[in-house]
Short mmCIF file of C-alpha atoms in Angstrom, two decimals:
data_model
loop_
_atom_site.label_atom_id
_atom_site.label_comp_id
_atom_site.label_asym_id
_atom_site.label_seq_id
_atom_site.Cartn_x
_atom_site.Cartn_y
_atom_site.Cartn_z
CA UNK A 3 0.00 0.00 0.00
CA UNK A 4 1.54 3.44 -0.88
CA UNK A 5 2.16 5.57 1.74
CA UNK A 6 -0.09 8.28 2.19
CA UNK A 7 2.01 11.79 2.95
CA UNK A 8 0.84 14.04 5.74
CA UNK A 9 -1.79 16.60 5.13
CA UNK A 10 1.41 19.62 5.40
CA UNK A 11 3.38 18.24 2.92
CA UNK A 12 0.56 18.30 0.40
CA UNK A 13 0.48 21.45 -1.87
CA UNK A 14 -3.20 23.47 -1.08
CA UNK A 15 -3.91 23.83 -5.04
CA UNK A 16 -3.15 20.55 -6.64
CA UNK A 17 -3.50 18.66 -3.42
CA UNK A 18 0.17 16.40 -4.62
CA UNK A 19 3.14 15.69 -2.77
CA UNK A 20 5.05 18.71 -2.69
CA UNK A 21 8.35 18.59 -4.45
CA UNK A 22 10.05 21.86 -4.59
CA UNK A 23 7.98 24.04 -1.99
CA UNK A 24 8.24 27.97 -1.54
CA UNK A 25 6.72 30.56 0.20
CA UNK A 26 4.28 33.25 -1.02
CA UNK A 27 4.43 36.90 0.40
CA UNK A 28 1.23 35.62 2.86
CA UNK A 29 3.48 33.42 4.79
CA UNK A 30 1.33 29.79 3.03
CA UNK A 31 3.96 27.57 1.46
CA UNK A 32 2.62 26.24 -2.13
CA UNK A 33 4.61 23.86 -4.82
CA UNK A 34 6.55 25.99 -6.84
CA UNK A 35 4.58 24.76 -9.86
CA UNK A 36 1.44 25.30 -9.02
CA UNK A 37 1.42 28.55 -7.42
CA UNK A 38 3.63 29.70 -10.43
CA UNK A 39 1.03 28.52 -12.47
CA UNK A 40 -1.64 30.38 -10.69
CA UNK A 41 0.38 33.72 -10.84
CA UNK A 42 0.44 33.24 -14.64
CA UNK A 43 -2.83 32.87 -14.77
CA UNK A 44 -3.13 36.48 -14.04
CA UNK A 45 -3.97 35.98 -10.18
CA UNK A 46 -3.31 38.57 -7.96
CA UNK A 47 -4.62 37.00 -4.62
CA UNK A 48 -3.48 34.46 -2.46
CA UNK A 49 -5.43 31.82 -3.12
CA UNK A 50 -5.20 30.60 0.27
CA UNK A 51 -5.73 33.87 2.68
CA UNK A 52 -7.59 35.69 -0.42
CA UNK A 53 -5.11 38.61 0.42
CA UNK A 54 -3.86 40.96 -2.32
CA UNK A 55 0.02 40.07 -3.47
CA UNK A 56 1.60 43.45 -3.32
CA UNK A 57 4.98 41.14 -3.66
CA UNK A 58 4.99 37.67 -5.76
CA UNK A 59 8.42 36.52 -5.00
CA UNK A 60 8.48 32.96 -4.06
CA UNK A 61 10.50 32.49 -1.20
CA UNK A 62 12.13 28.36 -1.03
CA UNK A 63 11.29 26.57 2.23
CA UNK A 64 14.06 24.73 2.17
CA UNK A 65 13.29 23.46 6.20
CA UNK A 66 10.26 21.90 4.77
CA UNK A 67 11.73 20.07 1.40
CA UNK A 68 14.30 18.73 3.84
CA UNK A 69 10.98 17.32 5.39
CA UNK A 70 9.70 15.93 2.65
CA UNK A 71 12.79 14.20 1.47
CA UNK A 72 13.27 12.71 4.72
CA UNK A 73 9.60 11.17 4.66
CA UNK A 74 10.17 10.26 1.19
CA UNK A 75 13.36 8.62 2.10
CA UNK A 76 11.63 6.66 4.67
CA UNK A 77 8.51 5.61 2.99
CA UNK A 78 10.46 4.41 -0.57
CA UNK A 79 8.65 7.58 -2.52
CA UNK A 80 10.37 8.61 -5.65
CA UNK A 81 10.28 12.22 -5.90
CA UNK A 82 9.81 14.20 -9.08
CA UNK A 83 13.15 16.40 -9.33
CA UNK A 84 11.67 20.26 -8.96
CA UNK A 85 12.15 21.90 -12.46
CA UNK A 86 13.03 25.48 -10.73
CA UNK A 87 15.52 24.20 -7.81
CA UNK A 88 18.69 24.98 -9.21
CA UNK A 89 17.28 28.26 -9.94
CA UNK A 90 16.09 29.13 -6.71
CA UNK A 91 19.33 28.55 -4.70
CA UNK A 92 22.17 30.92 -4.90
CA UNK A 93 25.39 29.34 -6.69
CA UNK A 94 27.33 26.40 -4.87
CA UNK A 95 30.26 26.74 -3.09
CA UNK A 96 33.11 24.47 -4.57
CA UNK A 97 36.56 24.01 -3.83
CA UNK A 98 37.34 26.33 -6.70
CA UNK A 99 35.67 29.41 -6.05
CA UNK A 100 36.65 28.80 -2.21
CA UNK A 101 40.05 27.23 -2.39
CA UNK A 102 39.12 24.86 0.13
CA UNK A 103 38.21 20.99 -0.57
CA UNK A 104 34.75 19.80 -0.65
CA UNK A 105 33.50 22.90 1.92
CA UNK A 106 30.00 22.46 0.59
CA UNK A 107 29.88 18.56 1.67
CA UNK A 108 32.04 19.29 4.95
CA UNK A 109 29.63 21.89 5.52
CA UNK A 110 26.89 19.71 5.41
CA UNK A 111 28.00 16.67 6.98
CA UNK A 112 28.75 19.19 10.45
CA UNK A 113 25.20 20.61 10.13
CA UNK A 114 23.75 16.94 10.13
CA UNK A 115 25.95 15.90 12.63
CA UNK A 116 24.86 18.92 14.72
CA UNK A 117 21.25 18.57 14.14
CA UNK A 118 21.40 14.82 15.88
CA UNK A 119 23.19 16.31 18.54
CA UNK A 120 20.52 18.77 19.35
CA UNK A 121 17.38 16.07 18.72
CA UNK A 122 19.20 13.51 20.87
CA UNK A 123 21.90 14.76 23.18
CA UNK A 124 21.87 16.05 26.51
CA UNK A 125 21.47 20.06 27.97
CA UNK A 126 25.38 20.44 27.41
CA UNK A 127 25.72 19.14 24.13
CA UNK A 128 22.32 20.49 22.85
CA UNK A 129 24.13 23.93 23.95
CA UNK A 130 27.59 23.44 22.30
CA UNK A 131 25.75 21.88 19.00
CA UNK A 132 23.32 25.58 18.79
CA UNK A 133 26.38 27.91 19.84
CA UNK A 134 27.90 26.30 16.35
CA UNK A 135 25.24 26.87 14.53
CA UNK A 136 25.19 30.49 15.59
CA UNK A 137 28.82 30.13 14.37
CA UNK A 138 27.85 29.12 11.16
CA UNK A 139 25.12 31.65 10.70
CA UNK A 140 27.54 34.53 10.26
CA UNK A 141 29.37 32.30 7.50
CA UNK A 142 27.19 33.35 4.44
CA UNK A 143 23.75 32.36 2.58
CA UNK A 144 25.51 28.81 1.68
CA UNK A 145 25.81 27.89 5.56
CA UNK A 146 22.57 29.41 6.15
CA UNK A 147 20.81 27.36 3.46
CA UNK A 148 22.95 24.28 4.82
CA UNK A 149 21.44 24.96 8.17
CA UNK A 150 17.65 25.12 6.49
CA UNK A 151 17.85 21.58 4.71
CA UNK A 152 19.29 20.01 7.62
CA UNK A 153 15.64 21.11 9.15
CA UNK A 154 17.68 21.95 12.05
CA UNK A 155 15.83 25.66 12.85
CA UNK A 156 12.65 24.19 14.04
CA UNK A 157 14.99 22.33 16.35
CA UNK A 158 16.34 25.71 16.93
CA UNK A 159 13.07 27.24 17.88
CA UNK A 160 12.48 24.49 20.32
CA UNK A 161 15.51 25.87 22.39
CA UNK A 162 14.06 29.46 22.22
CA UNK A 163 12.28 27.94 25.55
CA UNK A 164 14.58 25.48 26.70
CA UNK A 165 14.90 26.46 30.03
CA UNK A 166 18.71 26.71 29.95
CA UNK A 167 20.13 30.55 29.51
CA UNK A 168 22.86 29.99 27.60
CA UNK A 169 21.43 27.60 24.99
CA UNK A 170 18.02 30.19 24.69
CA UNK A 171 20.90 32.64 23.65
CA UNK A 172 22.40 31.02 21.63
CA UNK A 173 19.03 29.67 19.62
CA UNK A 174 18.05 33.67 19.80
CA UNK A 175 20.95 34.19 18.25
CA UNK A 176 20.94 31.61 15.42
CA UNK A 177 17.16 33.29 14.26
CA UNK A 178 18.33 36.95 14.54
CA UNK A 179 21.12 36.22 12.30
CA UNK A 180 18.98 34.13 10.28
CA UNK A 181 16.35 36.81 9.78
CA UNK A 182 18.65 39.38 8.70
CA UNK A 183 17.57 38.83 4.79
CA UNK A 184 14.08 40.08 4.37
CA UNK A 185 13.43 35.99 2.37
CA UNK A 186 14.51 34.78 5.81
CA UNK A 187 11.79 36.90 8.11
CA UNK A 188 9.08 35.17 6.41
CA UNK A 189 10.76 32.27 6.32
CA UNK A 190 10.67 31.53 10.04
CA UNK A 191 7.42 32.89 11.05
CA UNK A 192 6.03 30.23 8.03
CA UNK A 193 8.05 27.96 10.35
CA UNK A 194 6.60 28.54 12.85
CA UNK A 195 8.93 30.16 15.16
CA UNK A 196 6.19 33.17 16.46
CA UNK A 197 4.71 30.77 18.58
CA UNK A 198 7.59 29.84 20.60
CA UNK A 199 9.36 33.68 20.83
CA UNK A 200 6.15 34.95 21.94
CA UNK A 201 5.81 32.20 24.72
CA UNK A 202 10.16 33.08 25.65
CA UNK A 203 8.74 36.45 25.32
CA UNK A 204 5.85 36.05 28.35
CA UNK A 205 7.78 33.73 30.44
CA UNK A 206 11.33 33.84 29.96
CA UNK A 207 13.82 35.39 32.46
CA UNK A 208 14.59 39.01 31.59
CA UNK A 209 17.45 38.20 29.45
CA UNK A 210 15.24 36.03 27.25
CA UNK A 211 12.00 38.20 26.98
CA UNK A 212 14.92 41.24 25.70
CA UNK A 213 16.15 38.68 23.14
CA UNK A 214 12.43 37.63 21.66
CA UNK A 215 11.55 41.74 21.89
CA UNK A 216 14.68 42.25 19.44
CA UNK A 217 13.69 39.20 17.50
CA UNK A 218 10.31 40.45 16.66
CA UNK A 219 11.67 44.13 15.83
CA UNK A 220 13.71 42.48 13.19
CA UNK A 221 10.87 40.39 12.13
CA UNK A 222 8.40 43.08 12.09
CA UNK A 223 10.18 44.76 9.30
CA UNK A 224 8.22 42.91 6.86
CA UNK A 225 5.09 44.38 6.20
CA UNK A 226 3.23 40.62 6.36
CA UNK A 227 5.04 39.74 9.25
CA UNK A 228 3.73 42.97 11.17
CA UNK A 229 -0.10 41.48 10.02
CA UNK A 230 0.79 38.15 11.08
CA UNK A 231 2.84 38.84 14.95
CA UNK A 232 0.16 41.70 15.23
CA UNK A 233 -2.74 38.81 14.48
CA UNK A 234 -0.96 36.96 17.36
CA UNK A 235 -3.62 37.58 20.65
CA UNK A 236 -0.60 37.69 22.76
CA UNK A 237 2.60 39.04 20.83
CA UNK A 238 1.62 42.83 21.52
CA UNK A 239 0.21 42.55 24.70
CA UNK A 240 3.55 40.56 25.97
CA UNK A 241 5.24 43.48 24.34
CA UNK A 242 3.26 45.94 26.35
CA UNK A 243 3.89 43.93 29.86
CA UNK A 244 7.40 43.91 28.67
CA UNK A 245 7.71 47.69 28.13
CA UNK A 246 5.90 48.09 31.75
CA UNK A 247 7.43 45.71 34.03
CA UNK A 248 10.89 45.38 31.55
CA UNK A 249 14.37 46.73 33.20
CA UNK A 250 15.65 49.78 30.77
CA UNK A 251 16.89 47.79 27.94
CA UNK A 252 13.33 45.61 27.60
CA UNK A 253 11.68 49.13 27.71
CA UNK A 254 13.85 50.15 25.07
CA UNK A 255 13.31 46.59 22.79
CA UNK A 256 9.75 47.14 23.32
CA UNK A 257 8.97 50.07 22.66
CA UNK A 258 10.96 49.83 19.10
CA UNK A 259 9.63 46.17 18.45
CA UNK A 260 6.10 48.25 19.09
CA UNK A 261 6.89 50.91 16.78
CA UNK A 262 7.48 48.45 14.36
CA UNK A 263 4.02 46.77 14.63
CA UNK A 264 2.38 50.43 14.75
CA UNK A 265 3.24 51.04 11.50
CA UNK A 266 0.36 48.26 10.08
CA UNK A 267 -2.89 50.33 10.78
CA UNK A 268 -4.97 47.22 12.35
CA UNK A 269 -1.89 46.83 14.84
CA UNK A 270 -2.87 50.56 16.65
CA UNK A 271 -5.75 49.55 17.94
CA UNK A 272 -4.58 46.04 19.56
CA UNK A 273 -1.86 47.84 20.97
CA UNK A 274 -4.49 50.46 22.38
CA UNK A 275 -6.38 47.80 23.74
CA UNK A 276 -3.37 46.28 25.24
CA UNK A 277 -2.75 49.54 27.32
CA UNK A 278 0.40 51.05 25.09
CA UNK A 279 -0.69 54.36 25.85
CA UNK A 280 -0.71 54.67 29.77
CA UNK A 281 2.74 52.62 29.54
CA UNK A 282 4.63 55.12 26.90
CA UNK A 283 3.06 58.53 29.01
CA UNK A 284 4.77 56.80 31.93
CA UNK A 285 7.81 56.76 30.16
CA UNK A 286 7.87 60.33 29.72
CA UNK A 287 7.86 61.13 33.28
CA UNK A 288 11.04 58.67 33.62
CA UNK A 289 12.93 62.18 32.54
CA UNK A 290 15.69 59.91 30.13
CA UNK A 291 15.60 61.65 26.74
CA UNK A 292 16.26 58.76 24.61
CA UNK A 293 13.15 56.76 26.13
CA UNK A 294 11.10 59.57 25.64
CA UNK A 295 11.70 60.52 22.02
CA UNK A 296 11.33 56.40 21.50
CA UNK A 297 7.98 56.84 23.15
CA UNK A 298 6.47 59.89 21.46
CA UNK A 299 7.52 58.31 17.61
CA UNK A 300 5.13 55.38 18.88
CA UNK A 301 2.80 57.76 20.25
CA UNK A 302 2.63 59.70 17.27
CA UNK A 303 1.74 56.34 15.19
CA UNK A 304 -1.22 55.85 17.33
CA UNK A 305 -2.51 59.50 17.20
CA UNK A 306 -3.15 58.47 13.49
CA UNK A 307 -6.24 56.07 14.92
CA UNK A 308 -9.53 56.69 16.54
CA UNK A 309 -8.36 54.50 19.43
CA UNK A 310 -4.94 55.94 19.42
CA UNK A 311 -6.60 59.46 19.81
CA UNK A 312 -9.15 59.31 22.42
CA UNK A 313 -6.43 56.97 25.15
CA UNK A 314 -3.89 60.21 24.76
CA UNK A 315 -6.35 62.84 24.70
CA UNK A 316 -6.65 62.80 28.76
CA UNK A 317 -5.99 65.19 30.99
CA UNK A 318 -2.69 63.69 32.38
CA UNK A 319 -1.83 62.79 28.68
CA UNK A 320 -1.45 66.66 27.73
CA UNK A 321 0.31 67.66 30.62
CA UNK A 322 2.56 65.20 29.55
CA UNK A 323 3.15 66.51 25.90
CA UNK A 324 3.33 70.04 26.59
CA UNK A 325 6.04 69.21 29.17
CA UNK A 326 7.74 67.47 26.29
CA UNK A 327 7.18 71.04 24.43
CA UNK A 328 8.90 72.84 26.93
CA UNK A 329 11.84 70.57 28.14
CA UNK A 330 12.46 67.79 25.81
CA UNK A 331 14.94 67.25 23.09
CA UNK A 332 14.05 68.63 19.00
CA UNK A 333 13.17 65.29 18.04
CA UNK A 334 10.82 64.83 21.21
CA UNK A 335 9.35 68.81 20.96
CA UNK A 336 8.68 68.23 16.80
CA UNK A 337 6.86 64.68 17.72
CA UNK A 338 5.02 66.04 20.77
CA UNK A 339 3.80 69.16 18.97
CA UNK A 340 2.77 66.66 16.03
CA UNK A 341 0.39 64.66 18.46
CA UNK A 342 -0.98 67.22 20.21
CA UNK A 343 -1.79 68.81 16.83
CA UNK A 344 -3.74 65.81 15.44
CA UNK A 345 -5.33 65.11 18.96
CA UNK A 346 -6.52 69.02 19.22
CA UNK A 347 -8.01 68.64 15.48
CA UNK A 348 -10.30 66.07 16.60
CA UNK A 349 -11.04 67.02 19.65
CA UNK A 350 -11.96 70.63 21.32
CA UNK A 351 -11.68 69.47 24.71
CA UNK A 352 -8.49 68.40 24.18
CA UNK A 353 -7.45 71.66 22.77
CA UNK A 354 -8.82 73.76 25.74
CA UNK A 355 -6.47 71.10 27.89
CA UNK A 356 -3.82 72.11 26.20
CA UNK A 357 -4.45 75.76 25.93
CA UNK A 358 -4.31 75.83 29.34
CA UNK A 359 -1.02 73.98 30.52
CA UNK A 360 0.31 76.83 28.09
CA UNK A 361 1.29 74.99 24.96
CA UNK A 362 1.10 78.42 23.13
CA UNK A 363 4.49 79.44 24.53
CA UNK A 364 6.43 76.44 23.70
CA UNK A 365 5.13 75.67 20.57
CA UNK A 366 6.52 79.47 18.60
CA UNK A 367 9.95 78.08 18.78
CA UNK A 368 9.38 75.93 16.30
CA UNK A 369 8.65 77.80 13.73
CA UNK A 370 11.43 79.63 13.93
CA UNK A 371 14.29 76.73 14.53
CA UNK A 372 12.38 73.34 13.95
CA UNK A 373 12.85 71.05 10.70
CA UNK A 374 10.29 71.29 7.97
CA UNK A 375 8.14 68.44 9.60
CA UNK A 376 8.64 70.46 13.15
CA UNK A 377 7.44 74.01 11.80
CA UNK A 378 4.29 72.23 9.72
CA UNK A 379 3.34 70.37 12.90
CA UNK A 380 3.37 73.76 14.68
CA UNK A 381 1.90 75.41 12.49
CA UNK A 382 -1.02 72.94 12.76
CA UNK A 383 -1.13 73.21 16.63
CA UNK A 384 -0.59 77.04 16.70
CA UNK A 385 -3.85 77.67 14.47
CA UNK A 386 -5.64 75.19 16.41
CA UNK A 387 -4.74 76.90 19.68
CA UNK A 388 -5.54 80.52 17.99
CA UNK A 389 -8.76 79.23 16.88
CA UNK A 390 -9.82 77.63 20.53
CA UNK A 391 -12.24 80.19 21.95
CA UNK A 392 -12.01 79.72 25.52
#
């Protein structure tokens, strides 16, 4: 009886053994054939999520084909060789264009060997065997892609909540280097790596909730990924805890990882809900300059939202950002004078609030030594002030 391959190896449009699988800008992984197919056809939605393709590059999921072959392997299933898999992988290393004897095998034959090592050995050698593949992570896109066929990063992601500091590290690491290529950040969150950074990031020691933070800000870069972490029901509201409760640096992470989220519309109000607001206002009475002007570039985001908006337009809020008018640094006066100018066109309560803690005063200078951005915001908060009939 022919075996009968699992349900995530299958392709979603032709329903076949995948043979040469690759990942569409959506984060679903598709046969390279048949989703090529479909974008021939003139397509221009996922035909999985339904989601416009702003981006149709097909991204190889190499962890996955190493998968595949594996079950193949086991089960005595001929695979159909993928028409488009030379094409899809950078050039291969050789002794020639490296000077160094079979590297690309060598290569290989350490990453297996390291991959049994983690799947089988104990706390110190599952350590040693992720600390080299950290190593080998800062060794180019042939290591990297070594590393990926070897399946040995969901093996990585497993460590991301080992329980042992160094190894969590060290498995950190191995991702954030990974996910420096923008192919790579959508590689591992269709691996499914957001599950387990969000869980390091909610109940890992300090160390390890800075590390998933970080993770996520490089992550987030990718306009999908921000949909898909921000989709997450805890991801933003770990962040948020993180950015209370977090020693300096976590505040720091946070807040940027958060400002990278922000910037996908639906993400504002989750992060509203989550209680962003109260925690970035607090930040400005810390007095630090550099956690401030981090905090009002978020806060700025979220004046762009309904949500955003009526959470900063209390009373405590605009003492807040007038005091940022009057003592912070240009970067924090230009981004607190373009809040409180978007929160007083919305809102004429807001504006007599701010009329009276005396924004007036501190907003003229401004227009005479802000940037472009600074004396336009300004502007907008000046006539809004002028026009406020007490």
């Amino acid at each position: 009886m022919a075996a009968v391959p699992p349900d995530d190896f299958r392709c979603p449009i032709s329903l076949e053994l995948m043979t040469d699988p690759v990942i569409l800008a959506t984060g679903q992984t598709f046969d390279r054939v048949s989703i090529q197919r479909w974008l021939d056809s003139g397509e221009v939605h996922c035909p999985m999520t339904k989601q416009m393709l702003y981006d149709t590059k097909l991204i190889p999921n190499y962890a996955l084909r190493s998968l595949i072959n594996q079950w193949a392997e086991t089960n005595g299933v001929v695979l159909k060789k993928p028409e488009e898999l030379t094409r899809s992988r950078p050039p291969k290393v050789t002794s020639k264009n490296l000077q160094l004897p079979l590297r690309d095998e060598i290569q290989t034959s350490v990453v297996e060997a390291l991959v049994k090592q983690i799947s089988q050995g104990g706390m110190m050698q599952r350590r040693e065997a992720v600390r080299q593949i950290r190593g080998l992570t800062n060794e180019g896109q042939e290591a990297k892609l070594c590393i990926a066929e070897a399946a040995a990063i969901p093996l990585v992601v497993k460590c991301l909540t080992c329980g042992d500091p160094q190894t969590e590290e060290h498995a950190f690491r191995v991702l954030l280097n990974l996910s420096v290529d923008d192919d790579w950040k959508v590689g591992l969150i269709a691996e499914g790596a957001l599950e387990k950074i969000v869980q390091a990031l909610e109940e890992g020691s300090m160390e390890t909730r800075v590390h998933a933070a970080v993770l996520l800000t490089s992550l987030a870069i990718v306009d999908v990924n921000k949909a898909t972490i921000g989709s997450s029901p805890d991801a933003i509201p770990a962040l948020v805890k993180l950015l209370v409760y977090g020693n300096l640096r976590g505040k720091k992470d946070a807040t940027t990882a958060l400002d990278n989220l922000c910037r996908y519309p639906a993400n504002k109000a989750r992060a509203v809900a989550a209680g962003i607001v109260p925690a970035l206002l607090a930040l400005l009475k810390e007095g630090r300059s550099d956690t401030a002007e981090r905090a009002l570039v978020v806060l700025d985001l979220l004046s762009t939202c309904a949500e955003g908006r009526a959470a900063i337009g209390q009373e405590t809020a605009m003492a807040s950002l007038v005091g940022q008018l009057r003592t912070g640094t240009n970067q924090s006066k230009e981004n607190a004078a373009a809040v409180l100018a978007i929160i007083c066109q919305n809102s004429p309560q807001a504006t007599r609030l701010v009329s009276r803690a005396g924004a007036l005063e501190h907003t003229k200078p401004l227009l005479l030594h802000g940037t472009p951005r600074a004396k336009r915001k300004a502007s907008a908060l000046i006539k809004c002030l002028k026009d406020y009939s007490p």
